[in-house]
Amino acid sequence: MISQNIQSVKEKMAKAALGVGRNPDDITLVAVSKRFPAETITEAFSSGQMYFGENYIQEVQAKRESIPELAKIHFIGHLQTNKAKVAAETCNMIETVDRLKLARALNKHLDSAEKRLDILVQVNIGKDPKKSGITENSTEDLLIELSQLPNIRVCGFMTMPPFEKEAELSRPYFRNLRLLADKMQQKGHFQETEEVELSMGMSNDYHIAIEEGATIVRVGTAIFGQRDMTPPSAQQKS
Ligand SMILES: *Cc1c(COP(=O)(O)O)cnc(C)c1O
């Protein structure tokens, strides 16, 4: 079932990419496995899925030991500064860096000789009060500060636009994130030759995000089905 779902998501990704003249190989599928057990990740990994998205550090800690070592974890939830050390140790990319304090904490906990951590800056492109992320206007200042931190590497941007029932309505947000990335690249905050990563698009709108330039899509429900929405912290208390 999971294997078939991944297959059909990949087909839809390829179709969207080819439709706008992009190479499907340039887009990474992150399977969002939050609230699903380690066995589910292992099953998906067996069918060739490499990247997994997780929202809660305590879940990453619990699963990391039980999943294949080669499985890569993208952290996509709100990260508390006091969890930076664990996140730096257990995740392969932090997609949700939205403040200097957090970036400094990550930088501090990384042994430069050992590891350089890939991160994305989370941008609240739709100015949604319910979403994390920095505003478009403060992005450049943050990029300048982050360039001073030797142990982290800013690969691009991530966004979660305001919820829309119609996938098509998310298109302007995706487009604006791409325009922001282009602008930051022109201003020299990313190298001319490097591809700026854009993590955008979820189960209901990843095809639109790909048409607008997504290089990473984060898909949960379309692969694993409906998840238990109770956060793990609330579950432990009961
Ligand atoms: C849960 C989550 C997803 C996946 O959402 P689906 O609608 O299940 O595909 C993607 N991105 C983030 C940041 C999430 O928290």
PDB file of C-alpha atoms in Angstrom, residues 24-159:
ATOM      1  CA  PRO A  24      11.636  15.257 -12.267  1.00  0.00           C
ATOM      2  CA  ASP A  25      15.000  14.141 -10.838  1.00  0.00           C
ATOM      3  CA  ASP A  26      15.548  17.666  -9.520  1.00  0.00           C
ATOM      4  CA  ILE A  27      12.718  17.299  -7.005  1.00  0.00           C
ATOM      5  CA  THR A  28      13.071  15.457  -3.707  1.00  0.00           C
ATOM      6  CA  LEU A  29      10.129  13.720  -2.099  1.00  0.00           C
ATOM      7  CA  VAL A  30      10.148  13.981   1.690  1.00  0.00           C
ATOM      8  CA  ALA A  31       7.673  11.450   3.076  1.00  0.00           C
ATOM      9  CA  VAL A  32       6.178  13.013   6.189  1.00  0.00           C
ATOM     10  CA  SER A  33       6.103  10.186   8.714  1.00  0.00           C
ATOM     11  CA  LYS A  34       5.164  12.162  11.839  1.00  0.00           C
ATOM     12  CA  ARG A  35       2.838  10.232  14.157  1.00  0.00           C
ATOM     13  CA  PHE A  36       3.627   6.947  12.379  1.00  0.00           C
ATOM     14  CA  PRO A  37       5.835   4.301  13.969  1.00  0.00           C
ATOM     15  CA  ALA A  38       9.397   3.374  13.007  1.00  0.00           C
ATOM     16  CA  GLU A  39       8.145   0.248  11.200  1.00  0.00           C
ATOM     17  CA  THR A  40       6.223   2.435   8.773  1.00  0.00           C
ATOM     18  CA  ILE A  41       9.415   4.318   7.918  1.00  0.00           C
ATOM     19  CA  THR A  42      11.294   1.077   7.491  1.00  0.00           C
ATOM     20  CA  GLU A  43       8.604  -0.237   5.165  1.00  0.00           C
ATOM     21  CA  ALA A  44       8.752   2.918   3.021  1.00  0.00           C
ATOM     22  CA  PHE A  45      12.558   2.801   3.045  1.00  0.00           C
ATOM     23  CA  SER A  46      12.447  -0.779   1.758  1.00  0.00           C
ATOM     24  CA  SER A  47      10.506   0.399  -1.243  1.00  0.00           C
ATOM     25  CA  GLY A  48      13.181   2.986  -2.027  1.00  0.00           C
ATOM     26  CA  GLN A  49      12.053   6.086  -0.108  1.00  0.00           C
ATOM     27  CA  MET A  50      15.118   7.861   1.367  1.00  0.00           C
ATOM     28  CA  TYR A  51      13.823  11.074   2.979  1.00  0.00           C
ATOM     29  CA  PHE A  52      11.402  11.413   5.870  1.00  0.00           C
ATOM     30  CA  GLY A  53       9.827  14.433   7.519  1.00  0.00           C
ATOM     31  CA  GLU A  54       9.284  14.663  11.274  1.00  0.00           C
ATOM     32  CA  ASN A  55       7.708  17.407  13.411  1.00  0.00           C
ATOM     33  CA  TYR A  56       8.521  16.415  16.962  1.00  0.00           C
ATOM     34  CA  ILE A  57      12.030  15.964  18.323  1.00  0.00           C
ATOM     35  CA  GLN A  58      10.913  13.416  20.883  1.00  0.00           C
ATOM     36  CA  GLU A  59       9.541  11.308  18.029  1.00  0.00           C
ATOM     37  CA  VAL A  60      12.795  11.577  16.095  1.00  0.00           C
ATOM     38  CA  GLN A  61      14.705  10.450  19.177  1.00  0.00           C
ATOM     39  CA  ALA A  62      12.385   7.524  19.694  1.00  0.00           C
ATOM     40  CA  LYS A  63      12.548   6.379  16.055  1.00  0.00           C
ATOM     41  CA  ARG A  64      16.130   7.136  15.047  1.00  0.00           C
ATOM     42  CA  GLU A  65      17.597   3.971  16.521  1.00  0.00           C
ATOM     43  CA  SER A  66      14.974   1.693  15.003  1.00  0.00           C
ATOM     44  CA  ILE A  67      15.019   2.955  11.437  1.00  0.00           C
ATOM     45  CA  PRO A  68      17.670   2.230   8.781  1.00  0.00           C
ATOM     46  CA  GLU A  69      20.794   4.313   9.294  1.00  0.00           C
ATOM     47  CA  LEU A  70      20.674   5.527   5.709  1.00  0.00           C
ATOM     48  CA  ALA A  71      17.166   6.954   6.051  1.00  0.00           C
ATOM     49  CA  LYS A  72      17.453  10.741   6.114  1.00  0.00           C
ATOM     50  CA  ILE A  73      15.343  12.877   8.412  1.00  0.00           C
ATOM     51  CA  HIS A  74      14.216  16.401   7.608  1.00  0.00           C
ATOM     52  CA  PHE A  75      12.952  18.241  10.638  1.00  0.00           C
ATOM     53  CA  ILE A  76       9.863  20.235   9.630  1.00  0.00           C
ATOM     54  CA  GLY A  77       8.259  21.235  12.942  1.00  0.00           C
ATOM     55  CA  HIS A  78       8.737  24.141  15.297  1.00  0.00           C
ATOM     56  CA  LEU A  79      12.121  23.650  16.944  1.00  0.00           C
ATOM     57  CA  GLN A  80      12.706  24.889  20.471  1.00  0.00           C
ATOM     58  CA  THR A  81      16.194  26.244  21.060  1.00  0.00           C
ATOM     59  CA  ASN A  82      16.752  23.839  23.948  1.00  0.00           C
ATOM     60  CA  LYS A  83      16.209  20.925  21.520  1.00  0.00           C
ATOM     61  CA  ALA A  84      18.829  22.197  19.051  1.00  0.00           C
ATOM     62  CA  LYS A  85      21.502  19.789  20.220  1.00  0.00           C
ATOM     63  CA  VAL A  86      19.365  16.680  19.735  1.00  0.00           C
ATOM     64  CA  ALA A  87      18.102  18.006  16.415  1.00  0.00           C
ATOM     65  CA  ALA A  88      21.656  18.619  15.167  1.00  0.00           C
ATOM     66  CA  GLU A  89      22.630  15.108  16.198  1.00  0.00           C
ATOM     67  CA  THR A  90      19.665  13.208  14.816  1.00  0.00           C
ATOM     68  CA  CYS A  91      18.430  15.089  11.746  1.00  0.00           C
ATOM     69  CA  ASN A  92      19.962  15.456   8.301  1.00  0.00           C
ATOM     70  CA  MET A  93      18.308  18.766   7.553  1.00  0.00           C
ATOM     71  CA  ILE A  94      16.441  21.326   9.652  1.00  0.00           C
ATOM     72  CA  GLU A  95      13.873  22.955   7.377  1.00  0.00           C
ATOM     73  CA  THR A  96      12.406  25.278   9.974  1.00  0.00           C
ATOM     74  CA  VAL A  97      15.102  27.709  11.091  1.00  0.00           C
ATOM     75  CA  ASP A  98      13.265  30.964  11.709  1.00  0.00           C
ATOM     76  CA  ARG A  99      15.442  32.873  14.150  1.00  0.00           C
ATOM     77  CA  LEU A 100      19.076  33.672  14.804  1.00  0.00           C
ATOM     78  CA  LYS A 101      19.018  32.311  18.334  1.00  0.00           C
ATOM     79  CA  LEU A 102      18.080  28.845  17.081  1.00  0.00           C
ATOM     80  CA  ALA A 103      20.698  28.950  14.318  1.00  0.00           C
ATOM     81  CA  ARG A 104      23.364  29.939  16.840  1.00  0.00           C
ATOM     82  CA  ALA A 105      22.378  27.060  19.099  1.00  0.00           C
ATOM     83  CA  LEU A 106      22.599  24.608  16.192  1.00  0.00           C
ATOM     84  CA  ASN A 107      25.960  26.052  15.166  1.00  0.00           C
ATOM     85  CA  LYS A 108      27.307  25.728  18.674  1.00  0.00           C
ATOM     86  CA  HIS A 109      26.382  22.090  18.984  1.00  0.00           C
ATOM     87  CA  LEU A 110      28.005  21.033  15.725  1.00  0.00           C
ATOM     88  CA  ASP A 111      31.577  19.998  15.724  1.00  0.00           C
ATOM     89  CA  SER A 112      32.784  21.755  12.581  1.00  0.00           C
ATOM     90  CA  ALA A 113      35.287  19.050  11.754  1.00  0.00           C
ATOM     91  CA  GLU A 114      32.644  16.349  11.959  1.00  0.00           C
ATOM     92  CA  LYS A 115      29.556  17.735  10.355  1.00  0.00           C
ATOM     93  CA  ARG A 116      28.072  20.716   8.618  1.00  0.00           C
ATOM     94  CA  LEU A 117      24.331  20.841   8.992  1.00  0.00           C
ATOM     95  CA  ASP A 118      22.088  21.718   6.087  1.00  0.00           C
ATOM     96  CA  ILE A 119      19.246  24.042   6.982  1.00  0.00           C
ATOM     97  CA  LEU A 120      16.422  25.927   5.312  1.00  0.00           C
ATOM     98  CA  VAL A 121      15.049  29.248   6.467  1.00  0.00           C
ATOM     99  CA  GLN A 122      11.315  29.071   7.126  1.00  0.00           C
ATOM    100  CA  VAL A 123       9.519  32.042   5.604  1.00  0.00           C
ATOM    101  CA  ASN A 124       5.967  32.986   6.513  1.00  0.00           C
ATOM    102  CA  ILE A 125       5.242  33.958   2.952  1.00  0.00           C
ATOM    103  CA  GLY A 126       1.496  34.410   3.509  1.00  0.00           C
ATOM    104  CA  LYS A 127       1.931  36.439   6.728  1.00  0.00           C
ATOM    105  CA  ASP A 128      -0.313  33.884   8.418  1.00  0.00           C
ATOM    106  CA  PRO A 129      -0.472  34.624  12.178  1.00  0.00           C
ATOM    107  CA  LYS A 130      -0.984  30.880  12.786  1.00  0.00           C
ATOM    108  CA  LYS A 131       2.257  29.899  11.039  1.00  0.00           C
ATOM    109  CA  SER A 132       5.891  30.140  12.110  1.00  0.00           C
ATOM    110  CA  GLY A 133       8.580  31.623   9.943  1.00  0.00           C
ATOM    111  CA  ILE A 134      10.181  35.004   9.434  1.00  0.00           C
ATOM    112  CA  THR A 135       8.658  37.694   7.283  1.00  0.00           C
ATOM    113  CA  GLU A 136       9.848  38.225   3.749  1.00  0.00           C
ATOM    114  CA  ASN A 137      11.238  41.616   4.748  1.00  0.00           C
ATOM    115  CA  SER A 138      13.538  40.254   7.432  1.00  0.00           C
ATOM    116  CA  THR A 139      14.860  37.376   5.313  1.00  0.00           C
ATOM    117  CA  GLU A 140      17.886  39.201   3.966  1.00  0.00           C
ATOM    118  CA  ASP A 141      19.064  40.323   7.403  1.00  0.00           C
ATOM    119  CA  LEU A 142      18.769  36.797   8.730  1.00  0.00           C
ATOM    120  CA  LEU A 143      20.712  35.382   5.769  1.00  0.00           C
ATOM    121  CA  ILE A 144      23.527  37.829   6.462  1.00  0.00           C
ATOM    122  CA  GLU A 145      23.672  36.755  10.118  1.00  0.00           C
ATOM    123  CA  LEU A 146      23.535  33.073   9.206  1.00  0.00           C
ATOM    124  CA  SER A 147      26.447  33.414   6.804  1.00  0.00           C
ATOM    125  CA  GLN A 148      28.598  34.107   9.872  1.00  0.00           C
ATOM    126  CA  LEU A 149      27.907  30.676  11.348  1.00  0.00           C
ATOM    127  CA  PRO A 150      30.482  28.219   9.987  1.00  0.00           C
ATOM    128  CA  ASN A 151      28.786  24.953  10.943  1.00  0.00           C
ATOM    129  CA  ILE A 152      25.491  25.459   9.212  1.00  0.00           C
ATOM    130  CA  ARG A 153      24.827  25.699   5.510  1.00  0.00           C
ATOM    131  CA  VAL A 154      21.767  27.586   4.320  1.00  0.00           C
ATOM    132  CA  CYS A 155      20.432  25.660   1.319  1.00  0.00           C
ATOM    133  CA  GLY A 156      17.260  27.652   0.688  1.00  0.00           C
ATOM    134  CA  PHE A 157      13.765  28.296   1.969  1.00  0.00           C
ATOM    135  CA  MET A 158      10.774  26.430   3.305  1.00  0.00           C
ATOM    136  CA  THR A 159       7.227  27.675   3.591  1.00  0.00           C
TER     137      THR A 159
END
